mmCIF file of N, CA and C in Angstrom:
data_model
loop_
_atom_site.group_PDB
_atom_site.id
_atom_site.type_symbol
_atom_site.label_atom_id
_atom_site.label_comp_id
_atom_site.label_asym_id
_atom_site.label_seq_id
_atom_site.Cartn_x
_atom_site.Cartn_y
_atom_site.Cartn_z
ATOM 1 N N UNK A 1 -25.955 6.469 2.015
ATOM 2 C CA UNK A 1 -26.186 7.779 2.524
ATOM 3 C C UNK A 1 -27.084 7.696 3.737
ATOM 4 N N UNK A 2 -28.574 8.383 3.739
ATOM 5 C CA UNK A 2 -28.750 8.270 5.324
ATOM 6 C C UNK A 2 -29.922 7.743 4.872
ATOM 7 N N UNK A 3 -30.915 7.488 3.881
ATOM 8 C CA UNK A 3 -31.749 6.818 4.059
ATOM 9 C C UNK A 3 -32.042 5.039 3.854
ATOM 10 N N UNK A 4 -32.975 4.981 4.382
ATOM 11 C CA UNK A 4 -32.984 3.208 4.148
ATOM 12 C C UNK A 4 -34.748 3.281 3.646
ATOM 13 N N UNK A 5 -35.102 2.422 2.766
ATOM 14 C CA UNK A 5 -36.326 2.397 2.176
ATOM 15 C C UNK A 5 -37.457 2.655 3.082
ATOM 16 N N UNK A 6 -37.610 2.458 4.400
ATOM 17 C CA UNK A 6 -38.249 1.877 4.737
ATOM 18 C C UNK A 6 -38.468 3.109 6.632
ATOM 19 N N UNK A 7 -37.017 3.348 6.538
ATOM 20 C CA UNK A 7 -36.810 4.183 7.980
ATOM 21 C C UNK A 7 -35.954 5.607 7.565
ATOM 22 N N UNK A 8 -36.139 7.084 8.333
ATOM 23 C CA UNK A 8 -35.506 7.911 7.778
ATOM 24 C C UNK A 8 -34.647 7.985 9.180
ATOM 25 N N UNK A 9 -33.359 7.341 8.560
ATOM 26 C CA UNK A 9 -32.206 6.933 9.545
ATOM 27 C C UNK A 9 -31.712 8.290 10.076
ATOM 28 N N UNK A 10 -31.713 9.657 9.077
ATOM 29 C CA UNK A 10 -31.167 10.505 9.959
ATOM 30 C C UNK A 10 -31.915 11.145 11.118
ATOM 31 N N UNK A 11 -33.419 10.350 11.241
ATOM 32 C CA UNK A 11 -33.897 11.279 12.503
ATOM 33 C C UNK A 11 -33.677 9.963 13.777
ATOM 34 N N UNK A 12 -33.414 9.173 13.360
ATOM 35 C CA UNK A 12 -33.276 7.886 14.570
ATOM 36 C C UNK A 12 -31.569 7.713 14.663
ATOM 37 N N UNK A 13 -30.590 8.483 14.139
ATOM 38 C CA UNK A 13 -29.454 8.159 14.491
ATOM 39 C C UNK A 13 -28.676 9.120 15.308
ATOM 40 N N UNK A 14 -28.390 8.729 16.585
ATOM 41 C CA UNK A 14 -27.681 9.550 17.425
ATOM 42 C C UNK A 14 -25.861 10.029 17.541
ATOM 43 N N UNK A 15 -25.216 9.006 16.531
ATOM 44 C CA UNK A 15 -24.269 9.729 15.938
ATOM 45 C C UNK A 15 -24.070 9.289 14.915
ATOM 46 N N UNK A 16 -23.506 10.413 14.470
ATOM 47 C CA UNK A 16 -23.488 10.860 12.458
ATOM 48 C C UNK A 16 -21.985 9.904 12.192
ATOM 49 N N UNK A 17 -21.209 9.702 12.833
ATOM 50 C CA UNK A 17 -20.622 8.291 12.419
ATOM 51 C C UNK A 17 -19.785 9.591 11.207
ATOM 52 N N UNK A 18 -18.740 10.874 11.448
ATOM 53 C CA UNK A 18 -17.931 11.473 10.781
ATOM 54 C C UNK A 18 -16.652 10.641 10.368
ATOM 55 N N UNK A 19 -16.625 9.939 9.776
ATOM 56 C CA UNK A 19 -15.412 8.943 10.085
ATOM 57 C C UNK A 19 -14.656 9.898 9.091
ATOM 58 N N UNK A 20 -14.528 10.541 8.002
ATOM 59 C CA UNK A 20 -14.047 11.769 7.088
ATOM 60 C C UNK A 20 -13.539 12.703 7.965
ATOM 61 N N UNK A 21 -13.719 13.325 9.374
ATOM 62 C CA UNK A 21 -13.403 13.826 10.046
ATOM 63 C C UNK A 21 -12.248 14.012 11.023
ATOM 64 N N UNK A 22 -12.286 11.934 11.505
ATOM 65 C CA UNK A 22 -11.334 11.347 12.272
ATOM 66 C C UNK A 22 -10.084 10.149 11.380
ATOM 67 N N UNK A 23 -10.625 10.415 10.028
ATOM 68 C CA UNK A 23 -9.738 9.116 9.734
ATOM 69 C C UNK A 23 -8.300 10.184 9.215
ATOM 70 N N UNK A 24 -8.019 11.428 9.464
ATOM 71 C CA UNK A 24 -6.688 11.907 8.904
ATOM 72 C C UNK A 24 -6.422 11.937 10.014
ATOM 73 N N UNK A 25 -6.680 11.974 11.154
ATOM 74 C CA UNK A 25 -5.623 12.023 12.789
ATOM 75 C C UNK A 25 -5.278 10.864 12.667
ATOM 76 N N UNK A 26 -5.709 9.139 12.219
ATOM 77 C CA UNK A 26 -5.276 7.739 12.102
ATOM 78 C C UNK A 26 -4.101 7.592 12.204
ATOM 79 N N UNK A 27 -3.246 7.641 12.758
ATOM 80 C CA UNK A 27 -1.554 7.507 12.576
ATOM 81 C C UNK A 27 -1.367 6.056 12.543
ATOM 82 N N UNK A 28 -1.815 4.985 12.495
ATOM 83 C CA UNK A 28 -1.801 3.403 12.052
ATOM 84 C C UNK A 28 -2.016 3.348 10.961
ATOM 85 N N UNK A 29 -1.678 1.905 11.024
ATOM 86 C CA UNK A 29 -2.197 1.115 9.918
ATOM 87 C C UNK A 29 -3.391 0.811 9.623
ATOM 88 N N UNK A 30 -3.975 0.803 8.315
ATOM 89 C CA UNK A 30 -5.807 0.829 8.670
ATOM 90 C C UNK A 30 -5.914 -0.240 7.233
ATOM 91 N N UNK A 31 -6.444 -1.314 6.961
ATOM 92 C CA UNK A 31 -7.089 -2.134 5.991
ATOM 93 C C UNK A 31 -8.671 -2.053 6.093
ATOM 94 N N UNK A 32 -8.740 -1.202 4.451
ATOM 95 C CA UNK A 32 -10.296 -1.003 3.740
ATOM 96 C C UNK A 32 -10.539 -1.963 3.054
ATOM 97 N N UNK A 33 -11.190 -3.076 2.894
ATOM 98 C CA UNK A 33 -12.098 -3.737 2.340
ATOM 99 C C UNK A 33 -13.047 -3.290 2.028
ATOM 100 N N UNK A 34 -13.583 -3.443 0.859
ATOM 101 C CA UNK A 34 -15.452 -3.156 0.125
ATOM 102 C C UNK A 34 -15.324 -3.503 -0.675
ATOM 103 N N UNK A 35 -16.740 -4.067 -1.077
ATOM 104 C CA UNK A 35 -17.155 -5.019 -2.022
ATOM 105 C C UNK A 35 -17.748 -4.005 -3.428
ATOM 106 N N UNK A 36 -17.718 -3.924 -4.220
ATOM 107 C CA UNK A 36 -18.198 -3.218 -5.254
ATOM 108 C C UNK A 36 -19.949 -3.455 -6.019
ATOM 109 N N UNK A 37 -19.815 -4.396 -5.037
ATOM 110 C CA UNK A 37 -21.447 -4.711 -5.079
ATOM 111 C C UNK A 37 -22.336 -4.445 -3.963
ATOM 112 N N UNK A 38 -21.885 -3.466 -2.641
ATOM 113 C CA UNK A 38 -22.464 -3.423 -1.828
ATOM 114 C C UNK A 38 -23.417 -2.179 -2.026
ATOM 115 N N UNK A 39 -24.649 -2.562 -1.588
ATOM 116 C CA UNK A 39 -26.016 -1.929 -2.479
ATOM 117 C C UNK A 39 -26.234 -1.099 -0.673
ATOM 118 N N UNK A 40 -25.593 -1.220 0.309
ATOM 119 C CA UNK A 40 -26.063 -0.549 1.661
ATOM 120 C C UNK A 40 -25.014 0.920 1.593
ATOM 121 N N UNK A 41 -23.762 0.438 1.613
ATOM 122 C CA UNK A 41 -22.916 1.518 1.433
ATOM 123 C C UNK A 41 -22.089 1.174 0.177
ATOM 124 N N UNK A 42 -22.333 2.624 -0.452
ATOM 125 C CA UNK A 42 -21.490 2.785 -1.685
ATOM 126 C C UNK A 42 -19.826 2.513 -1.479
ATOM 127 N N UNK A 43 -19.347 2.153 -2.765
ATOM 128 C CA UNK A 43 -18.095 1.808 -2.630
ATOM 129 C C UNK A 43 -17.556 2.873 -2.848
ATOM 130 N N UNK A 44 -18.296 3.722 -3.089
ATOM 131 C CA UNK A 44 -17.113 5.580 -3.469
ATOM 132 C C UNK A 44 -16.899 5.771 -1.762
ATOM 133 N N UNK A 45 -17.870 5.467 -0.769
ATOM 134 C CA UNK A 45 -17.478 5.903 0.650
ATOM 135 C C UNK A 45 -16.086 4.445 1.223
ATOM 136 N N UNK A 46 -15.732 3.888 0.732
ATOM 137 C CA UNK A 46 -14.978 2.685 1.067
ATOM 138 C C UNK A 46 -13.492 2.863 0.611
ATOM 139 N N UNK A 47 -13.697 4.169 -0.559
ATOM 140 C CA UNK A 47 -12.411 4.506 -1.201
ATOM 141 C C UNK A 47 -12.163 6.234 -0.743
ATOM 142 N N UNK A 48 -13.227 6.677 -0.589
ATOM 143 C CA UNK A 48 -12.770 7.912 0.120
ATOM 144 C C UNK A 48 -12.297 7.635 1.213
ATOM 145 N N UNK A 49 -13.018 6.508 2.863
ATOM 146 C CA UNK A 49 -12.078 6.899 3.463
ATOM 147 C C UNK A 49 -11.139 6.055 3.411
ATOM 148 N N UNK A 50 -10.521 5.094 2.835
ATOM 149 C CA UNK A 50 -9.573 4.641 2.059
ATOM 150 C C UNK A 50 -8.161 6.094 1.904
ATOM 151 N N UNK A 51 -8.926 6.795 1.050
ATOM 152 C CA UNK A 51 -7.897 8.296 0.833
ATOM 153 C C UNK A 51 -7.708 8.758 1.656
ATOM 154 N N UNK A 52 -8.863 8.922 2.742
ATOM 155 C CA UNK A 52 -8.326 9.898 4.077
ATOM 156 C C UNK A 52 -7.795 9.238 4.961
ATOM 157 N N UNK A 53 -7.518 8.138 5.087
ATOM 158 C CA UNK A 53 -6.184 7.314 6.137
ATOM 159 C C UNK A 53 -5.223 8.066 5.617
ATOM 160 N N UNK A 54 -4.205 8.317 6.071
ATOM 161 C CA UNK A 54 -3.043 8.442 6.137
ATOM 162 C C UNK A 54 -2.189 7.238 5.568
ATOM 163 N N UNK A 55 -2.245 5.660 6.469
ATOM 164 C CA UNK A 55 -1.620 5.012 6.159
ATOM 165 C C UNK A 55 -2.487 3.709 5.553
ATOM 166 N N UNK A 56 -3.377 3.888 4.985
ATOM 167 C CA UNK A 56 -5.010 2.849 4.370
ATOM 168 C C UNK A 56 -4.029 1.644 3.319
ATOM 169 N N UNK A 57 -4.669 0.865 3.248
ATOM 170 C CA UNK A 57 -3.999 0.078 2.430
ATOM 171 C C UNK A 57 -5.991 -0.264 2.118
ATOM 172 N N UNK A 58 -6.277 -0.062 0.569
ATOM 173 C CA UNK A 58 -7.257 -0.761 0.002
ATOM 174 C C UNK A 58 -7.554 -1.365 -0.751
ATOM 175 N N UNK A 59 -8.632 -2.782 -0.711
ATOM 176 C CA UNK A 59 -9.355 -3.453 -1.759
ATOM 177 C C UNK A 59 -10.312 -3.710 -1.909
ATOM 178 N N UNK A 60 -10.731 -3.573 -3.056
ATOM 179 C CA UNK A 60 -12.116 -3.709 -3.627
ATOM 180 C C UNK A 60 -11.942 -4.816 -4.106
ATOM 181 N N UNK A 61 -13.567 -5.477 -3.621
ATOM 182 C CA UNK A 61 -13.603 -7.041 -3.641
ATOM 183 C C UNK A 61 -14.758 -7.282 -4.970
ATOM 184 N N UNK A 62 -14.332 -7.473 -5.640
ATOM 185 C CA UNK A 62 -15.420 -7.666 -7.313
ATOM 186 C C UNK A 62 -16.629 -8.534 -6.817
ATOM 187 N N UNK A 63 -17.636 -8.018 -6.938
ATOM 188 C CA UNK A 63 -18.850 -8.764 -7.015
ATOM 189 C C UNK A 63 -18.863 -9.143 -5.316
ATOM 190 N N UNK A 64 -19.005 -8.519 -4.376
ATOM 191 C CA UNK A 64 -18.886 -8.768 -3.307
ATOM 192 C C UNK A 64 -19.929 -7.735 -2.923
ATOM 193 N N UNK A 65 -21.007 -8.095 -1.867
ATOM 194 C CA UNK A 65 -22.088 -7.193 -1.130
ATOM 195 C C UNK A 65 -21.627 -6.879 0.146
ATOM 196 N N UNK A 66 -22.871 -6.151 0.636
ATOM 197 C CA UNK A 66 -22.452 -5.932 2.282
ATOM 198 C C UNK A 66 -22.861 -7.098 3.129
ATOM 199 N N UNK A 67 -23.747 -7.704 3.223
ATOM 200 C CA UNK A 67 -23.704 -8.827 3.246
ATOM 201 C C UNK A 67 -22.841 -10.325 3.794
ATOM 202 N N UNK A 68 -22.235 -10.213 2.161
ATOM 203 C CA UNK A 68 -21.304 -11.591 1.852
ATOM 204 C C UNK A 68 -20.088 -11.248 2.963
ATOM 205 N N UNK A 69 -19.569 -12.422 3.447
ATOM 206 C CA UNK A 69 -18.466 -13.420 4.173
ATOM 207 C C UNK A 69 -17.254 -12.652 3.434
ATOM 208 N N UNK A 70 -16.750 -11.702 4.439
ATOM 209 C CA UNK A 70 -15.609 -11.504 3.429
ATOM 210 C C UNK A 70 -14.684 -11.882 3.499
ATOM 211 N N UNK A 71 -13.907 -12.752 4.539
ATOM 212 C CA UNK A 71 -12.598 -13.866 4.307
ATOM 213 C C UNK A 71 -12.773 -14.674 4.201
ATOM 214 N N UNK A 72 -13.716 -15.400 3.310
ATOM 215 C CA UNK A 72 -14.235 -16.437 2.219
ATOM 216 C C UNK A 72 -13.444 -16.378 0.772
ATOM 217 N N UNK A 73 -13.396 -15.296 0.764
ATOM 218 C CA UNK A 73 -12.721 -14.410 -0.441
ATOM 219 C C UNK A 73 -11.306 -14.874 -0.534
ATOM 220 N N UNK A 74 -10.549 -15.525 -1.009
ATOM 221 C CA UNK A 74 -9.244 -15.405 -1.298
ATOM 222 C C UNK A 74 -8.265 -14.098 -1.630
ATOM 223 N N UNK A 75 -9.230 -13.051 -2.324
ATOM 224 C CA UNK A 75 -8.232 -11.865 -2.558
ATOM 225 C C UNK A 75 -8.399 -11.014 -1.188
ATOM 226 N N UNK A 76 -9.353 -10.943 -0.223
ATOM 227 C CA UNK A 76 -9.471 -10.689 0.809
ATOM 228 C C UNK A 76 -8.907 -11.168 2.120
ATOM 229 N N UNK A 77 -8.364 -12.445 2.005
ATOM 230 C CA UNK A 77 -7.525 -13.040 2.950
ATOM 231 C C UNK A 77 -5.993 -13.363 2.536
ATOM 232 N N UNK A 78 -5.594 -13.151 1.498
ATOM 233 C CA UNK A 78 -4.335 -12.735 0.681
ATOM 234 C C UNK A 78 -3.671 -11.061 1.287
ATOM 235 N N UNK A 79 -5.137 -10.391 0.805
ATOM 236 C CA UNK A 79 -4.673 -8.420 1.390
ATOM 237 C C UNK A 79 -4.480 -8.785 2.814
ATOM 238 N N UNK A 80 -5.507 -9.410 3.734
ATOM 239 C CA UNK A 80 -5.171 -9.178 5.336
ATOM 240 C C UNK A 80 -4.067 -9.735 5.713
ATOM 241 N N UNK A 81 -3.454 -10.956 5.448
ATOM 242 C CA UNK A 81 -2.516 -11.382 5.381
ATOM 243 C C UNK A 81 -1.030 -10.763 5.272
ATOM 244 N N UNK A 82 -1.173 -10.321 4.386
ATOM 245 C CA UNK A 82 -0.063 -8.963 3.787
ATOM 246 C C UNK A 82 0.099 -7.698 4.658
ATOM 247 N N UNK A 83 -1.313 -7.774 5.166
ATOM 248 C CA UNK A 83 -1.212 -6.385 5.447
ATOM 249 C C UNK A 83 -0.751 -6.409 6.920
ATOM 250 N N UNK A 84 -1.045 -7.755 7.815
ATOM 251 C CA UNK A 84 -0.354 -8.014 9.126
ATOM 252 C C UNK A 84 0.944 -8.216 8.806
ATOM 253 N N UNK A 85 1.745 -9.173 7.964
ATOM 254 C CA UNK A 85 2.931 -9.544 7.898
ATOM 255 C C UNK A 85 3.648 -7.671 7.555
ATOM 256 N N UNK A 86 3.110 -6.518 6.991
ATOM 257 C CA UNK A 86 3.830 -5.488 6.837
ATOM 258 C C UNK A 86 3.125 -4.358 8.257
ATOM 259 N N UNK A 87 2.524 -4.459 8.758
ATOM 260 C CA UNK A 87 2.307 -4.256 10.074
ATOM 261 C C UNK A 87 3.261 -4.922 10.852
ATOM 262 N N UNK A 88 3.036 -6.447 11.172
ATOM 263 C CA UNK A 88 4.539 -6.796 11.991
ATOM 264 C C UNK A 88 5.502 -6.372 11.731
ATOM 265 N N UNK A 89 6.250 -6.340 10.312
ATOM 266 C CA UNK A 89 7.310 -6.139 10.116
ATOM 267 C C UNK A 89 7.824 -4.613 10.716
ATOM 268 N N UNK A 90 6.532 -3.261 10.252
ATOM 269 C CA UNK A 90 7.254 -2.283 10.958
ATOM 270 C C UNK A 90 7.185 -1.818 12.310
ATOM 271 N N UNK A 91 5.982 -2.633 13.090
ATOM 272 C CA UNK A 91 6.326 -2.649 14.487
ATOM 273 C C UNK A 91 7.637 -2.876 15.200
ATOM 274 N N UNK A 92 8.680 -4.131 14.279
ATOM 275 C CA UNK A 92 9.224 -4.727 14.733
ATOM 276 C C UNK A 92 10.613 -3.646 14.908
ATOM 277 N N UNK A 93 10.423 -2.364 14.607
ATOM 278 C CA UNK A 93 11.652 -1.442 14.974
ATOM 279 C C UNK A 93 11.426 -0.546 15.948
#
């Protein structure tokens, strides 16, 4: 959300970063990754805008932070993988 322990991010941030706003105009392809362990941003915001793509393809990465290396991950470089080869494929008409 907007605070951080330490700084009150909503008076030092100059944009509010609406991505709920802009992600239903998205007419692409969009790959959500989040980790279900990420303690900075919640994974309920990773699956909402997940929902508000239009065309989102998402995964939640078990035991994964904000942090951690995420195409280290095998189920994370399996989804991107997939998700270019079905991107190429419907470019290709």
């Amino acid at each position: 959300s907007d605070t951080v322990p330490f700084l009150p991010v909503r008076w030092l941030l100059k944009h509010p970063f609406r991505s709920d706003l802009r992600a239903p105009h998205i007419q692409v392809p969009a790959l959500v990754l989040h980790g279900d362990a990420d303690t900075l941003i919640p994974v309920r915001h990773g699956r909402q805008l997940a929902s508000l793509l239009p065309h989102a393809t998402y995964v939640e990465l078990s035991n994964h932070g904000h942090g951690d290396w995420t195409l280290d991950r095998p189920e994370a470089m399996s989804a991107w993988r997939a998700f270019l080869a079905t991107a190429w494929r419907e470019g290709q008409h």
